[in-house]
Amino acid sequence: MTTPRPSAQTHGSGRLSAGERRDEVLRAAMAEFAKGGYAGTSTEAIAARAAISQPYLFRLFGTKRDLYMATMGRMHDRIEATFRAAAEGRSGVEAMAAMGDAYKELLAERDLLLVQLHSFAASEDPEIRAAARAGFRRLWTVVGELTGLPEDMIRAFFAQGMLLNVMAAIDAAALDESWARACQGDHETFFAAACVRPATP
C-alpha cells in the first residue's frame, strides 16, 4: 500500500489550504501530462502523484480538461515570468536577446517543454485550442511590450523559439552533427542575429 507524501497533506504542523493543494496537483499534473499528454494521461495517475484522492482532484479542478488547461496556464505563466525577469531594465534587441538566452535555459525544465508541445497536439479539442491561442497571444503581447520591436522581429523571435523547442525535445544537442549544431545556434547571438535589420541604403 502506497503511503501519501506528507507534503501533499500537511504543511508544517497544519493542513494544506485548498490553494496549496491546487499547487501540489498542478505540479503533479505538469509531470504526468509531460509524459502522456492530454489524451494519454489519467487523472488517477495525477491524483496518486499528488497523494490525494481522485474525487478530491475533481473537487479542485472540475474536469480533466479544466486541470489540463490550468496546467497550460502554469506553463505560460512560467515562460512569461522568465521573459519579464530577463528583459528587466532592457529594451529593443537587447531585451529580446536576453529573453532568448533565458528561454534556452528554461528549456532544461523538460516537463514544461513537453507540456507546451502537448498543448499544440491537443488543440483538436476546441476549449484547449482556445486556451493555447490565448497563451500564445499573451506571450506575443508581452514580448512586444517588453521590446518595443515591430512584428516581423517578434515573429523571428517566436520562430526561432519553436525551433529551439524541437531541438530540445529531440535532444539534438547530444548529437555531434553539423545540422544539429546549426539549429542550436550561438548562445550569445542566436536570437539577436535574426533581429538586426540591414542598413537602409
Short mmCIF file of C-alpha atoms in Angstrom, two decimals:
data_model
loop_
_atom_site.label_atom_id
_atom_site.label_comp_id
_atom_site.label_asym_id
_atom_site.label_seq_id
_atom_site.Cartn_x
_atom_site.Cartn_y
_atom_site.Cartn_z
CA MET A 1 0.00 0.00 0.00
CA THR A 2 1.40 3.38 -1.02
CA THR A 3 1.71 5.97 1.74
CA PRO A 4 0.77 9.51 0.64
CA ARG A 5 3.57 12.03 0.69
CA PRO A 6 3.28 14.16 3.84
CA SER A 7 3.80 17.37 1.88
CA ALA A 8 0.60 16.79 -0.05
CA GLN A 9 -1.45 16.54 3.13
CA THR A 10 0.15 18.86 5.66
CA HIS A 11 2.30 21.93 5.78
CA GLY A 12 4.42 22.05 8.93
CA SER A 13 2.05 21.25 11.77
CA GLY A 14 -1.11 22.26 9.86
CA ARG A 15 -3.05 21.08 6.86
CA LEU A 16 -2.57 22.50 3.39
CA SER A 17 -5.07 25.07 2.23
CA ALA A 18 -7.11 24.43 -0.91
CA GLY A 19 -4.81 26.81 -2.80
CA GLU A 20 -1.71 24.95 -1.65
CA ARG A 21 -3.29 21.65 -2.64
CA ARG A 22 -4.10 23.08 -6.06
CA ASP A 23 -0.40 23.94 -6.42
CA GLU A 24 0.53 20.38 -5.43
CA VAL A 25 -1.88 18.98 -8.02
CA LEU A 26 -0.61 21.33 -10.74
CA ARG A 27 2.98 20.23 -10.08
CA ALA A 28 1.88 16.60 -10.32
CA ALA A 29 -0.16 17.32 -13.45
CA MET A 30 2.81 19.03 -15.11
CA ALA A 31 4.92 15.90 -14.61
CA GLU A 32 2.21 13.47 -15.71
CA PHE A 33 0.92 15.44 -18.70
CA ALA A 34 4.53 15.89 -19.85
CA LYS A 35 4.80 12.11 -20.12
CA GLY A 36 1.44 11.25 -21.63
CA GLY A 37 -0.16 14.39 -23.00
CA TYR A 38 -3.83 15.19 -22.57
CA ALA A 39 -5.33 12.01 -24.04
CA GLY A 40 -2.76 9.62 -22.64
CA THR A 41 -2.70 10.78 -19.01
CA SER A 42 -5.17 9.57 -16.39
CA THR A 43 -6.44 11.71 -13.55
CA GLU A 44 -5.83 8.66 -11.37
CA ALA A 45 -2.10 8.91 -12.06
CA ILE A 46 -2.10 12.64 -11.28
CA ALA A 47 -4.03 12.11 -8.05
CA ALA A 48 -1.61 9.36 -7.00
CA ARG A 49 1.41 11.58 -7.67
CA ALA A 50 -0.18 14.40 -5.69
CA ALA A 51 -1.13 11.95 -2.91
CA ILE A 52 -4.79 12.90 -2.91
CA SER A 53 -7.95 11.02 -3.84
CA GLN A 54 -9.30 11.22 -7.38
CA PRO A 55 -12.66 12.62 -6.15
CA TYR A 56 -10.79 15.41 -4.34
CA LEU A 57 -8.87 16.21 -7.52
CA PHE A 58 -12.20 16.73 -9.29
CA ARG A 59 -13.45 18.91 -6.45
CA LEU A 60 -10.41 21.14 -7.00
CA PHE A 61 -10.47 21.29 -10.80
CA GLY A 62 -13.85 20.05 -12.01
CA THR A 63 -12.78 18.07 -15.07
CA LYS A 64 -9.66 16.64 -16.62
CA ARG A 65 -9.89 19.32 -19.31
CA ASP A 66 -10.04 22.05 -16.68
CA LEU A 67 -6.95 20.60 -14.99
CA TYR A 68 -5.13 20.38 -18.30
CA MET A 69 -5.89 23.99 -19.17
CA ALA A 70 -4.82 25.10 -15.68
CA THR A 71 -1.54 23.24 -16.27
CA MET A 72 -1.14 25.04 -19.57
CA GLY A 73 -1.75 28.30 -17.73
CA ARG A 74 1.01 27.43 -15.27
CA MET A 75 3.34 26.76 -18.19
CA HIS A 76 2.52 30.09 -19.86
CA ASP A 77 2.95 31.91 -16.53
CA ARG A 78 6.42 30.40 -16.13
CA ILE A 79 7.51 31.48 -19.60
CA GLU A 80 6.11 35.00 -19.12
CA ALA A 81 7.87 35.37 -15.76
CA THR A 82 11.13 34.24 -17.36
CA PHE A 83 10.78 36.79 -20.16
CA ARG A 84 9.94 39.62 -17.77
CA ALA A 85 12.86 38.85 -15.46
CA ALA A 86 15.30 38.64 -18.38
CA ALA A 87 14.12 41.86 -20.02
CA GLU A 88 14.10 43.95 -16.84
CA GLY A 89 16.00 47.21 -17.43
CA ARG A 90 16.42 46.45 -21.14
CA SER A 91 14.56 47.22 -24.35
CA GLY A 92 14.76 46.54 -28.07
CA VAL A 93 17.10 43.87 -29.41
CA GLU A 94 18.99 43.80 -26.11
CA ALA A 95 15.81 42.75 -24.28
CA MET A 96 14.96 40.21 -26.95
CA ALA A 97 18.44 38.67 -26.85
CA ALA A 98 18.25 38.41 -23.06
CA MET A 99 14.85 36.74 -23.27
CA GLY A 100 16.15 34.33 -25.88
CA ASP A 101 19.08 33.32 -23.70
CA ALA A 102 16.77 32.91 -20.70
CA TYR A 103 14.38 30.78 -22.75
CA LYS A 104 17.20 28.46 -23.78
CA GLU A 105 17.92 27.92 -20.09
CA LEU A 106 14.21 27.38 -19.38
CA LEU A 107 14.10 24.52 -21.87
CA ALA A 108 16.12 22.47 -19.39
CA GLU A 109 12.81 22.16 -17.48
CA ARG A 110 11.74 19.25 -19.66
CA ASP A 111 8.26 18.85 -18.17
CA LEU A 112 7.50 22.47 -19.06
CA LEU A 113 8.78 21.97 -22.61
CA LEU A 114 6.75 18.81 -23.18
CA VAL A 115 3.53 20.27 -21.79
CA GLN A 116 3.97 23.16 -24.22
CA LEU A 117 4.36 20.77 -27.15
CA HIS A 118 1.49 18.55 -26.00
CA SER A 119 -0.79 21.60 -25.79
CA PHE A 120 -0.40 22.12 -29.55
CA ALA A 121 -1.09 18.43 -30.23
CA ALA A 122 -4.22 18.51 -28.04
CA SER A 123 -5.67 21.54 -29.82
CA GLU A 124 -8.18 19.45 -31.74
CA ASP A 125 -10.27 19.99 -28.61
CA PRO A 126 -11.85 23.44 -29.11
CA GLU A 127 -11.51 24.52 -25.47
CA ILE A 128 -7.86 23.50 -25.33
CA ARG A 129 -7.29 25.20 -28.67
CA ALA A 130 -8.78 28.41 -27.30
CA ALA A 131 -6.52 28.18 -24.23
CA ALA A 132 -3.46 27.53 -26.43
CA ARG A 133 -4.32 30.54 -28.58
CA ALA A 134 -4.83 32.73 -25.53
CA GLY A 135 -1.49 31.66 -24.05
CA PHE A 136 0.40 32.25 -27.27
CA ARG A 137 -1.33 35.62 -27.72
CA ARG A 138 -0.34 36.64 -24.21
CA LEU A 139 3.33 35.74 -24.75
CA TRP A 140 3.39 37.53 -28.11
CA THR A 141 1.93 40.64 -26.50
CA VAL A 142 4.40 40.50 -23.61
CA VAL A 143 7.38 40.25 -25.96
CA GLY A 144 6.08 43.20 -27.96
CA GLU A 145 5.57 45.30 -24.85
CA LEU A 146 8.97 44.45 -23.36
CA THR A 147 10.98 45.03 -26.53
CA GLY A 148 9.03 47.66 -28.43
CA LEU A 149 10.12 45.92 -31.64
CA PRO A 150 7.99 45.52 -34.79
CA GLU A 151 6.01 42.38 -35.56
CA ASP A 152 8.45 40.92 -38.08
CA MET A 153 11.14 40.83 -35.39
CA ILE A 154 8.74 39.32 -32.88
CA ARG A 155 7.82 36.70 -35.47
CA ALA A 156 11.50 35.85 -35.93
CA PHE A 157 11.85 35.52 -32.15
CA PHE A 158 8.97 33.07 -31.86
CA ALA A 159 10.01 31.14 -34.97
CA GLN A 160 13.46 30.58 -33.53
CA GLY A 161 11.90 29.71 -30.18
CA MET A 162 9.84 26.97 -31.82
CA LEU A 163 12.97 25.63 -33.48
CA LEU A 164 14.62 25.51 -30.07
CA ASN A 165 11.59 23.61 -28.72
CA VAL A 166 12.01 20.92 -31.34
CA MET A 167 15.77 20.70 -30.86
CA ALA A 168 15.36 20.40 -27.08
CA ALA A 169 12.59 17.81 -27.39
CA ILE A 170 14.74 15.52 -29.54
CA ASP A 171 17.91 16.34 -27.53
CA ALA A 172 19.73 17.47 -30.66
CA ALA A 173 22.49 18.96 -28.50
CA ALA A 174 23.66 15.41 -27.79
CA LEU A 175 24.50 14.94 -31.49
CA ASP A 176 27.88 15.97 -32.86
CA GLU A 177 26.44 16.66 -36.32
CA SER A 178 26.55 19.83 -38.39
CA TRP A 179 22.76 20.19 -38.77
CA ALA A 180 22.23 19.87 -35.02
CA ARG A 181 24.92 22.46 -34.28
CA ALA A 182 23.47 24.86 -36.85
CA CYS A 183 19.98 24.57 -35.35
CA GLN A 184 21.23 25.22 -31.85
CA GLY A 185 22.89 28.48 -32.84
CA ASP A 186 25.38 30.52 -30.87
CA HIS A 187 24.29 31.07 -27.27
CA GLU A 188 25.15 34.76 -27.25
CA THR A 189 23.73 35.83 -30.61
CA PHE A 190 21.15 33.23 -31.67
CA PHE A 191 18.10 35.46 -31.16
CA ALA A 192 19.74 38.84 -31.61
CA ALA A 193 21.22 37.96 -35.01
CA ALA A 194 17.77 37.47 -36.53
CA CYS A 195 16.67 40.87 -35.26
CA VAL A 196 19.39 43.05 -36.76
CA ARG A 197 17.99 44.80 -39.80
CA PRO A 198 20.25 45.59 -42.74
CA ALA A 199 21.17 49.25 -43.05
CA THR A 200 18.98 51.26 -45.42
CA PRO A 201 21.00 52.40 -48.46
#
